[in-house]
Amino acid sequence: MDSRLYRTLVQLFRYPGALTVAFAEGKRKPYLTPVQLFLLANVAYFLLQPLSTYTSYITPLESHVYQQVYADVLAVGDRVEQAIASSDMSRATFTAVFNQRSEILAKALVFAMVPLFALFIGLLTIGSRRLAVDHVTFALHYFAFELIAVHSLFLMFWPRLLVWVGTALVGPPAASVDSTVWQAILWLIEFGAIVFITAPYLFFATRSVYGISKVRAVVITALATVSLFVTIIAYRVLLLFATLLTVN
């Protein structure tokens, strides 16, 4: 393994925030740049994702229509019906084309989460005297961690974990079990993964990068977790409309 890659991954997982501090202080030669690390994590995610049923940042059409929190607010079902009618495709063909193009676009649009999350972090840490570029660096390192720890490694265990938790809560999966119950379980696991894996990272990283107290770090971690969900939802909405434009 390349020594720079090894040192970068060690710092990323063992010392949250250390890479951001090193980059801000000009200590850059021993490590991959934030963009390089993010790209590497992105590639790892999109290579491993097909091995699992967990879609994460690759959001299929059915998920947009029936499972996302914005489905009713944005009338996604009606928009999709209009798009199908104007495309001269069958529903099955339209869905297949949409999902194929969505997967391609996702690899580029995942970058859109970085500036939005960096903005949230900047607002939450006002007074820290860190520059805007430091917030962007922090966001790049965070998403690299999340893509590897949650959305790559977690993907391998997702199907078994879903069935195990679902069976423990409502019994074995069967036609008699309401699909909304299983969807609630899916959200529970996703929320738990983000909270219990990434929240500790955010806590230690914000303390390291922004030099804040433990109490403020707890508050910022809680608010940053909420802002992370907002960021992911915004990304999925962007992915939905961008894909619809390409299909039409």
PDB file of N, CA, C and O in Angstrom, residues 42-79:
ATOM      1  N   ASN A  42     -14.942   7.848  -2.770  1.00  0.00           N
ATOM      2  CA  ASN A  42     -16.053   7.814  -3.711  1.00  0.00           C
ATOM      3  C   ASN A  42     -15.961   6.591  -4.619  1.00  0.00           C
ATOM      4  O   ASN A  42     -16.947   5.885  -4.856  1.00  0.00           O
ATOM      5  N   VAL A  43     -14.766   6.321  -5.115  1.00  0.00           N
ATOM      6  CA  VAL A  43     -14.549   5.153  -5.976  1.00  0.00           C
ATOM      7  C   VAL A  43     -14.819   3.869  -5.200  1.00  0.00           C
ATOM      8  O   VAL A  43     -15.474   2.943  -5.706  1.00  0.00           O
ATOM      9  N   ALA A  44     -14.323   3.799  -3.967  1.00  0.00           N
ATOM     10  CA  ALA A  44     -14.542   2.610  -3.132  1.00  0.00           C
ATOM     11  C   ALA A  44     -16.033   2.361  -2.937  1.00  0.00           C
ATOM     12  O   ALA A  44     -16.513   1.220  -3.026  1.00  0.00           O
ATOM     13  N   TYR A  45     -16.762   3.438  -2.680  1.00  0.00           N
ATOM     14  CA  TYR A  45     -18.199   3.299  -2.464  1.00  0.00           C
ATOM     15  C   TYR A  45     -18.907   2.773  -3.708  1.00  0.00           C
ATOM     16  O   TYR A  45     -19.683   1.817  -3.644  1.00  0.00           O
ATOM     17  N   PHE A  46     -18.642   3.378  -4.857  1.00  0.00           N
ATOM     18  CA  PHE A  46     -19.365   2.986  -6.062  1.00  0.00           C
ATOM     19  C   PHE A  46     -18.924   1.625  -6.593  1.00  0.00           C
ATOM     20  O   PHE A  46     -19.659   0.992  -7.354  1.00  0.00           O
ATOM     21  N   LEU A  47     -17.748   1.149  -6.184  1.00  0.00           N
ATOM     22  CA  LEU A  47     -17.331  -0.203  -6.545  1.00  0.00           C
ATOM     23  C   LEU A  47     -18.019  -1.246  -5.674  1.00  0.00           C
ATOM     24  O   LEU A  47     -18.375  -2.332  -6.131  1.00  0.00           O
ATOM     25  N   LEU A  48     -18.214  -0.918  -4.380  1.00  0.00           N
ATOM     26  CA  LEU A  48     -18.801  -1.863  -3.443  1.00  0.00           C
ATOM     27  C   LEU A  48     -20.320  -1.851  -3.434  1.00  0.00           C
ATOM     28  O   LEU A  48     -20.951  -2.844  -3.080  1.00  0.00           O
ATOM     29  N   GLN A  49     -20.917  -0.726  -3.809  1.00  0.00           N
ATOM     30  CA  GLN A  49     -22.364  -0.600  -3.722  1.00  0.00           C
ATOM     31  C   GLN A  49     -23.129  -1.697  -4.468  1.00  0.00           C
ATOM     32  O   GLN A  49     -24.129  -2.213  -3.952  1.00  0.00           O
ATOM     33  N   PRO A  50     -22.704  -2.102  -5.681  1.00  0.00           N
ATOM     34  CA  PRO A  50     -23.463  -3.148  -6.375  1.00  0.00           C
ATOM     35  C   PRO A  50     -23.498  -4.484  -5.625  1.00  0.00           C
ATOM     36  O   PRO A  50     -24.329  -5.340  -5.943  1.00  0.00           O
ATOM     37  N   LEU A  51     -22.619  -4.670  -4.642  1.00  0.00           N
ATOM     38  CA  LEU A  51     -22.594  -5.919  -3.888  1.00  0.00           C
ATOM     39  C   LEU A  51     -23.696  -5.978  -2.844  1.00  0.00           C
ATOM     40  O   LEU A  51     -23.899  -7.002  -2.195  1.00  0.00           O
ATOM     41  N   SER A  52     -24.412  -4.883  -2.662  1.00  0.00           N
ATOM     42  CA  SER A  52     -25.430  -4.817  -1.618  1.00  0.00           C
ATOM     43  C   SER A  52     -26.751  -4.308  -2.182  1.00  0.00           C
ATOM     44  O   SER A  52     -26.800  -3.691  -3.239  1.00  0.00           O
ATOM     45  N   THR A  53     -27.827  -4.570  -1.424  1.00  0.00           N
ATOM     46  CA  THR A  53     -29.137  -4.038  -1.787  1.00  0.00           C
ATOM     47  C   THR A  53     -29.347  -2.639  -1.220  1.00  0.00           C
ATOM     48  O   THR A  53     -30.343  -1.989  -1.515  1.00  0.00           O
ATOM     49  N   TYR A  54     -28.404  -2.170  -0.416  1.00  0.00           N
ATOM     50  CA  TYR A  54     -28.509  -0.849   0.209  1.00  0.00           C
ATOM     51  C   TYR A  54     -28.103   0.209  -0.799  1.00  0.00           C
ATOM     52  O   TYR A  54     -26.975   0.232  -1.270  1.00  0.00           O
ATOM     53  N   THR A  55     -29.037   1.093  -1.172  1.00  0.00           N
ATOM     54  CA  THR A  55     -28.762   2.027  -2.256  1.00  0.00           C
ATOM     55  C   THR A  55     -28.040   3.283  -1.806  1.00  0.00           C
ATOM     56  O   THR A  55     -27.268   3.861  -2.555  1.00  0.00           O
ATOM     57  N   SER A  56     -28.332   3.770  -0.591  1.00  0.00           N
ATOM     58  CA  SER A  56     -27.630   4.921  -0.041  1.00  0.00           C
ATOM     59  C   SER A  56     -27.694   6.117  -0.977  1.00  0.00           C
ATOM     60  O   SER A  56     -28.752   6.662  -1.234  1.00  0.00           O
ATOM     61  N   TYR A  57     -26.544   6.535  -1.542  1.00  0.00           N
ATOM     62  CA  TYR A  57     -26.508   7.709  -2.396  1.00  0.00           C
ATOM     63  C   TYR A  57     -26.994   7.428  -3.820  1.00  0.00           C
ATOM     64  O   TYR A  57     -27.196   8.348  -4.601  1.00  0.00           O
ATOM     65  N   ILE A  58     -27.140   6.166  -4.166  1.00  0.00           N
ATOM     66  CA  ILE A  58     -27.736   5.816  -5.457  1.00  0.00           C
ATOM     67  C   ILE A  58     -29.214   5.559  -5.181  1.00  0.00           C
ATOM     68  O   ILE A  58     -29.580   4.501  -4.688  1.00  0.00           O
ATOM     69  N   THR A  59     -30.059   6.534  -5.496  1.00  0.00           N
ATOM     70  CA  THR A  59     -31.465   6.459  -5.108  1.00  0.00           C
ATOM     71  C   THR A  59     -32.329   6.051  -6.300  1.00  0.00           C
ATOM     72  O   THR A  59     -32.496   6.822  -7.245  1.00  0.00           O
ATOM     73  N   PRO A  60     -32.900   4.837  -6.278  1.00  0.00           N
ATOM     74  CA  PRO A  60     -33.737   4.391  -7.398  1.00  0.00           C
ATOM     75  C   PRO A  60     -35.023   5.199  -7.498  1.00  0.00           C
ATOM     76  O   PRO A  60     -35.444   5.866  -6.546  1.00  0.00           O
ATOM     77  N   LEU A  61     -35.677   5.109  -8.634  1.00  0.00           N
ATOM     78  CA  LEU A  61     -36.900   5.867  -8.873  1.00  0.00           C
ATOM     79  C   LEU A  61     -37.981   5.529  -7.849  1.00  0.00           C
ATOM     80  O   LEU A  61     -38.656   6.422  -7.325  1.00  0.00           O
ATOM     81  N   GLU A  62     -38.163   4.252  -7.559  1.00  0.00           N
ATOM     82  CA  GLU A  62     -39.194   3.841  -6.610  1.00  0.00           C
ATOM     83  C   GLU A  62     -38.960   4.446  -5.234  1.00  0.00           C
ATOM     84  O   GLU A  62     -39.903   4.786  -4.517  1.00  0.00           O
ATOM     85  N   SER A  63     -37.700   4.584  -4.867  1.00  0.00           N
ATOM     86  CA  SER A  63     -37.372   5.191  -3.577  1.00  0.00           C
ATOM     87  C   SER A  63     -37.767   6.666  -3.561  1.00  0.00           C
ATOM     88  O   SER A  63     -38.308   7.161  -2.571  1.00  0.00           O
ATOM     89  N   HIS A  64     -37.492   7.371  -4.650  1.00  0.00           N
ATOM     90  CA  HIS A  64     -37.891   8.778  -4.754  1.00  0.00           C
ATOM     91  C   HIS A  64     -39.408   8.934  -4.611  1.00  0.00           C
ATOM     92  O   HIS A  64     -39.884   9.849  -3.939  1.00  0.00           O
ATOM     93  N   VAL A  65     -40.140   8.031  -5.244  1.00  0.00           N
ATOM     94  CA  VAL A  65     -41.596   8.171  -5.314  1.00  0.00           C
ATOM     95  C   VAL A  65     -42.279   7.770  -4.008  1.00  0.00           C
ATOM     96  O   VAL A  65     -43.217   8.432  -3.556  1.00  0.00           O
ATOM     97  N   TYR A  66     -41.788   6.693  -3.383  1.00  0.00           N
ATOM     98  CA  TYR A  66     -42.536   6.122  -2.265  1.00  0.00           C
ATOM     99  C   TYR A  66     -41.844   6.205  -0.897  1.00  0.00           C
ATOM    100  O   TYR A  66     -42.524   6.065   0.131  1.00  0.00           O
ATOM    101  N   GLN A  67     -40.522   6.407  -0.875  1.00  0.00           N
ATOM    102  CA  GLN A  67     -39.818   6.252   0.392  1.00  0.00           C
ATOM    103  C   GLN A  67     -39.208   7.529   0.957  1.00  0.00           C
ATOM    104  O   GLN A  67     -38.935   7.583   2.155  1.00  0.00           O
ATOM    105  N   GLN A  68     -38.985   8.528   0.147  1.00  0.00           N
ATOM    106  CA  GLN A  68     -38.282   9.719   0.620  1.00  0.00           C
ATOM    107  C   GLN A  68     -39.239  10.716   1.273  1.00  0.00           C
ATOM    108  O   GLN A  68     -40.412  10.799   0.913  1.00  0.00           O
ATOM    109  N   VAL A  69     -38.726  11.489   2.222  1.00  0.00           N
ATOM    110  CA  VAL A  69     -39.555  12.423   2.995  1.00  0.00           C
ATOM    111  C   VAL A  69     -40.119  13.553   2.127  1.00  0.00           C
ATOM    112  O   VAL A  69     -41.109  14.178   2.492  1.00  0.00           O
ATOM    113  N   TYR A  70     -39.486  13.799   0.983  1.00  0.00           N
ATOM    114  CA  TYR A  70     -39.932  14.886   0.114  1.00  0.00           C
ATOM    115  C   TYR A  70     -40.924  14.420  -0.950  1.00  0.00           C
ATOM    116  O   TYR A  70     -41.389  15.221  -1.759  1.00  0.00           O
ATOM    117  N   ALA A  71     -41.261  13.132  -0.951  1.00  0.00           N
ATOM    118  CA  ALA A  71     -42.089  12.571  -2.024  1.00  0.00           C
ATOM    119  C   ALA A  71     -43.438  13.279  -2.143  1.00  0.00           C
ATOM    120  O   ALA A  71     -43.873  13.648  -3.242  1.00  0.00           O
ATOM    121  N   ASP A  72     -44.116  13.476  -1.028  1.00  0.00           N
ATOM    122  CA  ASP A  72     -45.431  14.119  -1.065  1.00  0.00           C
ATOM    123  C   ASP A  72     -45.323  15.630  -1.244  1.00  0.00           C
ATOM    124  O   ASP A  72     -46.089  16.237  -2.004  1.00  0.00           O
ATOM    125  N   VAL A  73     -44.371  16.231  -0.553  1.00  0.00           N
ATOM    126  CA  VAL A  73     -44.214  17.686  -0.608  1.00  0.00           C
ATOM    127  C   VAL A  73     -43.933  18.152  -2.030  1.00  0.00           C
ATOM    128  O   VAL A  73     -44.483  19.168  -2.483  1.00  0.00           O
ATOM    129  N   LEU A  74     -43.088  17.425  -2.735  1.00  0.00           N
ATOM    130  CA  LEU A  74     -42.711  17.810  -4.094  1.00  0.00           C
ATOM    131  C   LEU A  74     -43.566  17.126  -5.158  1.00  0.00           C
ATOM    132  O   LEU A  74     -43.275  17.269  -6.358  1.00  0.00           O
ATOM    133  N   ALA A  75     -44.574  16.364  -4.705  1.00  0.00           N
ATOM    134  CA  ALA A  75     -45.451  15.652  -5.643  1.00  0.00           C
ATOM    135  C   ALA A  75     -44.630  14.850  -6.650  1.00  0.00           C
ATOM    136  O   ALA A  75     -44.846  14.923  -7.871  1.00  0.00           O
ATOM    137  N   VAL A  76     -43.696  14.074  -6.133  1.00  0.00           N
ATOM    138  CA  VAL A  76     -42.775  13.335  -6.989  1.00  0.00           C
ATOM    139  C   VAL A  76     -43.522  12.348  -7.876  1.00  0.00           C
ATOM    140  O   VAL A  76     -43.213  12.196  -9.070  1.00  0.00           O
ATOM    141  N   GLY A  77     -44.529  11.670  -7.313  1.00  0.00           N
ATOM    142  CA  GLY A  77     -45.281  10.706  -8.106  1.00  0.00           C
ATOM    143  C   GLY A  77     -45.920  11.339  -9.330  1.00  0.00           C
ATOM    144  O   GLY A  77     -45.853  10.786 -10.439  1.00  0.00           O
ATOM    145  N   ASP A  78     -46.537  12.507  -9.145  1.00  0.00           N
ATOM    146  CA  ASP A  78     -47.177  13.201 -10.271  1.00  0.00           C
ATOM    147  C   ASP A  78     -46.141  13.637 -11.302  1.00  0.00           C
ATOM    148  O   ASP A  78     -46.385  13.547 -12.517  1.00  0.00           O
ATOM    149  N   ARG A  79     -45.001  14.125 -10.828  1.00  0.00           N
ATOM    150  CA  ARG A  79     -43.950  14.558 -11.752  1.00  0.00           C
ATOM    151  C   ARG A  79     -43.428  13.386 -12.585  1.00  0.00           C
ATOM    152  O   ARG A  79     -43.158  13.522 -13.788  1.00  0.00           O
TER     153      ARG A  79
END
